[in-house]
Amino acid sequence: MTKPSEFALIVFAVCVSSCLGFTYGAGAAKQSKYTVIGRVYCDTCRVEFETKISEPISGAIVNLECKNRTNDVSTFKSPDISTSSTGEYKIEVTGDYEDSDCDVNLVKSPREDCNEPTEAWRKARVVLTAADGVSGDARYANNLGFKKKEAVPQCKQILTEMGYYELKGELGTEVAP
Ligand SMILES: *[C@@H]1O[C@H](CO)[C@@H](O)[C@H](O)[C@H]1NC(C)=O
């Protein structure tokens, strides 16, 4: 008569200890899990920042790499990830990278007319550690972009609206044909 209840007690005890153990383990910094989220655009004005006529690129390839800040050795590298129809990517990362610099890198564009890597818009730094006080698993990266081969005609007006037309001299003929 006492056997089944003893058995139940043992099952209960095992469950409690393993459940506690699991919670304990998940709380440690080494078990951190992050989802890095961002978007890839076609820079239709060749200005290396987002405008309202930047176009999301579907099927663009990005990856994420973390490097030891002291000796530049790679500490994490994600597989190549492809963007969705809205140009969005999500990269899963496990671990804590307090001592590394982590960047999302543009790898490849599927668009023949928009595949020029940009200088300013090809890398996005993300912070992947619990030590910086940012809570939550989702980490949003700045958007990235490839430059279109030729700026579209609406750019002049768009950039004027944005207050950039004064920079025409610096931006050169690319923006104001
Ligand atoms: C980073 O490099 C330094 C210097 O070589 C080393 O002491 C440290 O353990 C490394 N950290 C990681 C997380 O690999």
XYZ file of N, CA and C and ligand atoms in Angstrom:
545
model
N 0.823 -1.223 0.000
C 0.000 0.000 0.000
C 0.848 1.261 0.000
N 1.988 1.185 0.697
C 2.817 2.397 0.754
C 3.698 2.558 -0.479
N 3.869 1.454 -1.221
C 4.771 1.523 -2.382
C 4.405 2.624 -3.401
N 3.151 2.642 -3.872
C 2.846 3.668 -4.890
C 3.089 5.103 -4.399
N 2.766 5.353 -3.119
C 2.939 6.730 -2.653
C 4.416 7.070 -2.480
N 5.224 6.031 -2.088
C 6.671 6.277 -2.009
C 7.222 6.610 -3.383
N 6.737 5.820 -4.333
C 7.183 6.030 -5.706
C 6.849 7.465 -6.159
N 5.622 7.856 -5.849
C 5.183 9.200 -6.243
C 6.062 10.264 -5.599
N 6.430 10.004 -4.344
C 7.246 10.969 -3.624
C 8.620 11.121 -4.273
N 9.159 9.942 -4.690
C 10.483 9.976 -5.336
C 10.405 10.730 -6.664
N 9.366 10.438 -7.431
C 9.192 11.133 -8.719
C 9.102 12.633 -8.475
N 8.329 12.970 -7.456
C 8.145 14.376 -7.134
C 9.477 15.035 -6.769
N 10.254 14.330 -5.931
C 11.532 14.870 -5.479
C 12.500 15.056 -6.645
N 12.523 14.061 -7.526
C 13.415 14.146 -8.687
C 13.019 15.333 -9.549
N 11.710 15.487 -9.747
C 11.235 16.581 -10.582
C 11.618 17.924 -9.987
N 11.402 18.065 -8.691
C 11.706 19.346 -8.037
C 13.180 19.683 -8.188
N 14.048 18.684 -7.952
C 15.466 19.011 -8.011
C 15.915 19.302 -9.433
N 15.367 18.550 -10.424
C 15.807 18.816 -11.794
C 15.224 20.137 -12.302
N 14.018 20.447 -11.844
C 13.416 21.713 -12.265
C 14.206 22.883 -11.691
N 14.584 22.766 -10.438
C 15.390 23.818 -9.814
C 16.733 23.935 -10.509
N 17.291 22.756 -10.796
C 18.577 22.729 -11.486
C 18.493 23.425 -12.827
N 17.412 23.197 -13.522
C 17.247 23.800 -14.843
C 17.172 25.321 -14.714
N 16.366 25.791 -13.774
C 16.209 27.231 -13.579
C 17.554 27.862 -13.234
N 18.265 27.172 -12.377
C 19.570 27.645 -11.944
C 20.517 27.799 -13.132
N 20.568 26.730 -13.943
C 21.455 26.733 -15.110
C 21.090 27.825 -16.098
N 19.802 27.988 -16.349
C 19.361 28.966 -17.342
C 19.672 30.387 -16.884
N 19.780 30.562 -15.581
C 20.049 31.895 -15.061
C 21.506 32.304 -15.219
N 22.387 31.340 -15.434
C 23.811 31.668 -15.561
C 24.068 32.371 -16.890
N 25.037 33.254 -16.901
C 25.307 34.094 -18.063
C 25.667 33.276 -19.307
N 26.353 32.173 -19.138
C 26.825 31.361 -20.270
C 25.674 30.747 -21.073
N 24.499 30.659 -20.460
C 23.362 30.042 -21.133
C 22.488 31.065 -21.864
N 22.913 32.324 -21.915
C 22.080 33.353 -22.519
C 21.738 33.017 -23.967
N 20.522 33.389 -24.347
C 20.094 33.203 -25.734
C 19.589 34.542 -26.246
N 20.041 34.904 -27.420
C 19.600 36.165 -27.996
C 19.062 35.944 -29.395
N 18.138 36.811 -29.772
C 17.686 36.853 -31.157
C 18.020 38.230 -31.701
N 18.922 38.257 -32.671
C 19.308 39.528 -33.282
C 18.400 39.774 -34.487
N 17.771 40.934 -34.502
C 16.779 41.247 -35.529
C 17.164 42.535 -36.256
N 17.023 42.522 -37.577
C 17.299 43.738 -38.346
C 16.763 43.594 -39.763
N 17.003 44.616 -40.575
C 16.514 44.601 -41.957
C 17.600 44.996 -42.936
N 17.425 44.522 -44.156
C 18.352 44.887 -45.231
C 17.586 45.654 -46.305
N 18.148 46.798 -46.709
C 17.512 47.658 -47.691
C 18.342 47.824 -48.941
N 17.651 48.217 -49.999
C 18.345 48.711 -51.183
C 18.385 50.221 -51.037
N 19.599 50.757 -51.050
C 19.815 52.194 -50.931
C 19.616 52.809 -52.316
N 18.388 53.159 -52.612
C 18.038 53.608 -53.970
C 18.582 54.994 -54.293
N 19.076 55.714 -53.267
C 19.633 57.051 -53.515
C 21.155 57.076 -53.398
N 21.765 55.932 -53.110
C 23.218 55.843 -52.981
C 23.771 56.830 -51.951
N 23.099 56.959 -50.832
C 23.550 57.904 -49.803
C 24.022 57.199 -48.536
N 23.839 55.861 -48.479
C 24.278 55.052 -47.338
C 23.526 55.353 -46.046
N 22.278 55.775 -46.179
C 21.362 55.802 -45.043
C 19.954 55.599 -45.586
N 19.026 55.350 -44.662
C 17.676 55.003 -45.079
C 16.873 56.246 -45.461
N 16.153 56.156 -46.566
C 15.196 57.197 -46.929
C 13.852 56.513 -47.082
N 12.799 57.310 -47.316
C 11.495 56.642 -47.417
C 11.334 55.857 -48.712
N 12.270 56.033 -49.652
C 12.187 55.195 -50.854
C 13.250 54.094 -50.877
N 13.880 53.840 -49.733
C 14.735 52.654 -49.629
C 13.829 51.433 -49.733
N 14.302 50.399 -50.405
C 13.445 49.217 -50.600
C 13.987 48.019 -49.835
N 13.118 47.344 -49.042
C 13.573 46.131 -48.348
C 14.031 45.097 -49.372
N 15.110 44.399 -49.094
C 15.584 43.348 -50.003
C 15.258 41.984 -49.420
N 14.512 41.210 -50.180
C 14.181 39.844 -49.797
C 15.263 38.910 -50.324
N 15.679 37.948 -49.499
C 16.683 36.979 -49.953
C 18.116 37.489 -49.879
N 18.327 38.592 -49.159
C 19.697 39.064 -48.951
C 20.352 38.186 -47.877
N 21.669 37.991 -47.994
C 22.375 37.123 -47.050
C 23.175 37.959 -46.052
N 22.989 37.638 -44.790
C 23.775 38.287 -43.730
C 24.337 37.201 -42.808
N 25.339 37.546 -42.035
C 25.751 36.665 -40.944
C 26.218 37.501 -39.764
N 26.407 36.833 -38.653
C 26.837 37.548 -37.464
C 28.123 36.922 -36.958
N 29.089 37.769 -36.656
C 30.335 37.249 -36.108
C 30.760 38.069 -34.895
N 31.203 37.353 -33.874
C 31.751 38.005 -32.691
C 33.245 37.712 -32.636
N 34.011 38.732 -32.283
C 35.456 38.552 -32.180
C 35.953 39.057 -30.827
N 36.817 38.264 -30.247
C 37.468 38.646 -28.986
C 38.102 40.028 -29.159
N 37.688 40.948 -28.299
C 38.121 42.335 -28.415
C 39.641 42.478 -28.230
N 40.220 41.556 -27.479
C 41.647 41.660 -27.179
C 42.522 41.116 -28.307
N 42.178 39.928 -28.831
C 43.078 39.316 -29.815
C 42.425 39.068 -31.181
N 41.171 39.549 -31.343
C 40.506 39.481 -32.646
C 40.157 38.060 -33.103
N 40.256 37.086 -32.198
C 39.908 35.714 -32.561
C 38.386 35.561 -32.547
N 37.864 34.861 -33.549
C 36.426 34.677 -33.664
C 35.878 33.854 -32.493
N 34.843 34.358 -31.820
C 34.257 33.646 -30.685
C 32.871 33.086 -31.017
N 32.283 33.619 -32.089
C 30.994 33.090 -32.549
C 30.820 33.444 -34.010
N 30.316 32.483 -34.785
C 29.946 32.822 -36.161
C 28.664 32.105 -36.514
N 27.673 32.868 -36.951
C 26.391 32.268 -37.310
C 26.478 31.704 -38.716
N 25.561 30.804 -39.071
C 25.477 30.429 -40.492
C 24.981 31.638 -41.290
N 25.056 31.562 -42.611
C 24.481 32.619 -43.437
C 22.963 32.574 -43.310
N 22.367 33.748 -43.130
C 20.923 33.847 -42.918
C 20.347 34.690 -44.045
N 19.175 34.272 -44.533
C 18.531 34.967 -45.637
C 17.383 35.827 -45.120
N 17.207 37.021 -45.708
C 16.121 37.896 -45.250
C 14.772 37.440 -45.816
N 13.718 37.795 -45.091
C 12.343 37.430 -45.469
C 11.841 38.369 -46.569
N 10.590 38.204 -46.938
C 10.005 39.045 -47.992
C 9.953 40.517 -47.580
N 10.019 40.793 -46.276
C 10.015 42.191 -45.830
C 11.435 42.681 -45.545
N 12.429 41.878 -45.937
C 13.823 42.290 -45.752
C 14.341 42.046 -44.351
N 13.552 41.322 -43.540
C 13.954 41.133 -42.144
C 14.724 39.829 -41.944
N 15.711 39.880 -41.058
C 16.410 38.649 -40.679
C 16.348 38.484 -39.168
N 16.491 37.250 -38.738
C 16.591 36.934 -37.306
C 17.734 35.952 -37.144
N 18.645 36.243 -36.239
C 19.786 35.350 -36.009
C 19.808 34.939 -34.543
N 19.811 33.621 -34.319
C 19.833 33.103 -32.951
C 21.279 32.971 -32.477
N 21.519 33.446 -31.273
C 22.865 33.368 -30.706
C 22.769 32.824 -29.285
N 23.620 31.866 -28.962
C 23.675 31.345 -27.603
C 24.998 31.741 -26.981
N 24.950 32.192 -25.736
C 26.183 32.540 -25.031
C 26.219 34.015 -24.680
N 27.221 34.360 -23.926
C 27.387 35.748 -23.506
C 28.683 36.275 -24.105
N 28.614 37.419 -24.758
C 29.785 37.924 -25.491
C 30.218 39.295 -24.976
N 30.357 39.333 -23.667
C 30.734 40.590 -23.028
C 32.096 41.092 -23.524
N 33.021 40.152 -23.771
C 34.386 40.541 -24.142
C 34.630 40.515 -25.647
N 33.536 40.430 -26.413
C 33.680 40.385 -27.870
C 32.962 41.554 -28.516
N 33.403 41.891 -29.712
C 32.658 42.824 -30.558
C 31.873 41.982 -31.546
N 30.558 42.172 -31.570
C 29.696 41.384 -32.444
C 29.100 42.272 -33.536
N 29.227 41.837 -34.773
C 28.703 42.602 -35.904
C 27.860 41.741 -36.818
N 26.754 42.315 -37.287
C 26.007 41.697 -38.374
C 26.645 42.225 -39.657
N 26.984 41.312 -40.570
C 27.648 41.701 -41.812
C 26.787 41.383 -43.018
N 26.774 42.299 -43.982
C 26.124 42.015 -45.252
C 27.013 41.072 -46.040
N 26.424 40.012 -46.597
C 27.227 39.065 -47.365
C 26.922 39.168 -48.858
N 25.635 39.154 -49.199
C 25.289 39.053 -50.608
C 23.897 39.614 -50.869
N 23.762 40.254 -52.015
C 22.448 40.727 -52.440
C 21.962 39.875 -53.594
N 20.674 39.544 -53.639
C 20.142 38.766 -54.752
C 19.791 39.682 -55.931
N 19.866 40.988 -55.715
C 19.449 41.922 -56.771
C 20.634 42.415 -57.589
N 20.570 42.105 -58.870
C 21.622 42.505 -59.801
C 21.771 44.027 -59.836
N 20.661 44.730 -59.745
C 20.683 46.199 -59.866
C 20.989 46.876 -58.536
N 21.155 46.061 -57.476
C 21.377 46.670 -56.164
C 22.239 45.745 -55.316
N 23.520 45.685 -55.654
C 24.399 44.743 -54.935
C 25.752 45.351 -54.560
N 25.829 46.667 -54.638
C 27.101 47.306 -54.292
C 27.206 47.447 -52.779
N 28.237 46.870 -52.187
C 28.373 47.025 -50.735
C 28.642 48.490 -50.392
N 28.076 48.929 -49.315
C 28.283 50.320 -48.897
C 29.375 50.367 -47.843
N 29.934 51.525 -47.673
C 30.966 51.703 -46.662
C 30.309 51.798 -45.272
N 29.344 52.686 -45.159
C 28.754 52.992 -43.855
C 27.614 52.058 -43.463
N 27.086 51.347 -44.441
C 25.810 50.655 -44.209
C 25.934 49.153 -44.416
N 27.124 48.596 -44.135
C 27.311 47.173 -44.397
C 27.557 46.350 -43.134
N 27.585 47.006 -41.985
C 27.923 46.354 -40.728
C 27.079 46.976 -39.626
N 26.583 46.186 -38.720
C 25.843 46.747 -37.594
C 26.314 46.089 -36.306
N 26.775 46.880 -35.384
C 27.253 46.370 -34.109
C 26.081 46.025 -33.198
N 26.134 44.863 -32.566
C 25.112 44.510 -31.577
C 25.791 44.104 -30.269
N 25.124 44.375 -29.184
C 25.661 44.049 -27.867
C 24.988 42.773 -27.380
N 25.795 41.721 -27.156
C 25.231 40.423 -26.768
C 25.763 39.975 -25.412
N 25.368 40.710 -24.399
C 25.736 40.327 -23.043
C 24.663 40.835 -22.094
N 24.498 40.122 -21.005
C 23.555 40.573 -19.988
C 24.216 41.636 -19.120
N 25.529 41.784 -19.252
C 26.294 42.660 -18.370
C 26.058 44.150 -18.645
N 25.448 44.485 -19.783
C 25.251 45.908 -20.082
C 23.926 46.437 -19.564
N 23.153 45.569 -18.897
C 21.910 46.025 -18.287
C 20.718 46.027 -19.233
N 20.946 45.744 -20.524
C 19.833 45.641 -21.456
C 19.146 44.302 -21.202
N 17.848 44.331 -20.930
C 17.180 43.071 -20.630
C 16.415 42.581 -21.845
N 16.047 41.316 -21.827
C 15.285 40.735 -22.920
C 16.183 40.045 -23.916
N 15.592 39.154 -24.705
C 16.357 38.318 -25.621
C 16.499 38.938 -26.998
N 15.621 39.871 -27.331
C 15.649 40.455 -28.670
C 16.626 41.624 -28.699
N 17.533 41.574 -29.654
C 18.488 42.670 -29.817
C 18.323 43.220 -31.228
N 17.981 44.493 -31.331
C 17.729 45.081 -32.638
C 18.987 45.722 -33.200
N 19.355 45.290 -34.395
C 20.537 45.839 -35.059
C 20.102 46.974 -35.980
N 20.987 47.929 -36.198
C 20.695 48.974 -37.181
C 20.509 48.327 -38.549
N 19.695 48.951 -39.378
C 19.465 48.408 -40.706
C 20.722 48.479 -41.559
N 20.755 47.595 -42.548
C 21.906 47.540 -43.446
C 21.428 47.753 -44.874
N 22.345 48.132 -45.754
C 21.911 48.353 -47.132
C 22.975 48.140 -48.182
N 22.498 47.717 -49.352
C 23.330 47.683 -50.558
C 22.959 48.901 -51.400
N 23.937 49.429 -52.140
C 23.652 50.588 -52.992
C 23.149 50.150 -54.362
N 22.145 50.887 -54.820
C 21.636 50.658 -56.174
C 22.687 51.153 -57.168
N 22.742 50.525 -58.331
C 23.750 50.911 -59.325
C 23.614 52.372 -59.715
N 22.343 52.818 -59.906
C 22.110 54.229 -60.211
C 21.003 54.747 -59.319
N 21.195 55.966 -58.810
C 20.176 56.568 -57.960
C 18.913 56.806 -58.783
N 17.745 56.587 -58.163
C 16.487 56.805 -58.876
C 16.185 58.311 -58.915
N 15.408 58.757 -59.932
C 15.188 60.195 -60.121
C 14.532 60.911 -58.930
N 13.690 60.189 -58.163
C 12.985 60.858 -57.047
C 13.929 61.286 -55.925
N 15.158 60.841 -55.951
C 16.062 61.080 -54.829
C 16.276 62.554 -54.521
N 16.377 63.339 -55.574
C 16.648 64.759 -55.383
C 15.561 65.379 -54.496
N 14.318 65.068 -54.839
C 13.205 65.620 -54.071
C 13.165 65.063 -52.648
N 13.367 63.754 -52.529
C 13.343 63.105 -51.219
C 14.417 63.699 -50.304
N 15.593 63.885 -50.845
C 16.695 64.382 -50.028
C 16.507 65.856 -49.687
N 15.854 66.592 -50.565
C 15.534 67.988 -50.266
C 14.578 68.031 -49.077
N 13.553 67.169 -49.134
C 12.592 67.076 -48.030
C 13.298 66.735 -46.726
N 14.304 65.882 -46.811
C 15.008 65.460 -45.599
C 16.013 66.510 -45.133
N 16.177 67.558 -45.921
C 17.092 68.625 -45.530
C 18.536 68.370 -45.914
N 18.732 67.451 -46.876
C 20.107 67.108 -47.248
C 20.562 67.802 -48.522
N 19.681 68.595 -49.114
C 20.046 69.130 -50.411
C 21.250 70.065 -50.342
N 21.412 70.681 -49.174
C 22.566 71.573 -48.991
C 23.874 70.804 -49.161
N 23.816 69.514 -48.977
C 25.026 68.687 -49.074
C 25.321 68.265 -50.512
N 24.563 68.790 -51.437
C 24.681 68.378 -52.833
C 26.138 68.297 -53.300
N 26.913 69.339 -52.939
C 28.305 69.385 -53.349
C 29.065 68.148 -52.913
N 28.851 67.734 -51.652
C 29.566 66.567 -51.117
C 29.028 65.261 -51.673
N 27.696 65.229 -51.851
C 27.105 63.980 -52.337
C 27.405 63.787 -53.813
N 27.660 64.895 -54.489
C 28.076 64.797 -55.882
C 26.939 64.529 -56.833
N 27.288 64.200 -58.042
C 26.298 64.076 -59.103
C 25.432 62.845 -58.956
N 25.830 61.927 -58.069
C 25.047 60.719 -57.898
C 23.619 61.037 -57.458
N 23.496 62.042 -56.594
C 22.193 62.378 -56.047
C 21.473 63.406 -56.901
N 22.204 64.340 -57.464
C 21.578 65.387 -58.267
C 22.136 65.345 -59.685
N 21.516 64.542 -60.517
C 22.068 64.360 -61.873
C 22.034 65.658 -62.685
C 40.243 36.874 -25.406
O 41.619 37.014 -25.588
C 42.356 37.182 -24.393
C 43.813 37.444 -24.752
O 44.347 36.435 -25.571
C 42.185 35.952 -23.497
O 42.853 36.138 -22.299
C 40.685 35.757 -23.228
O 40.492 34.582 -22.475
C 39.905 35.685 -24.529
N 38.478 35.635 -24.226
C 37.615 34.787 -24.815
C 36.207 34.901 -24.403
O 37.981 33.978 -25.658
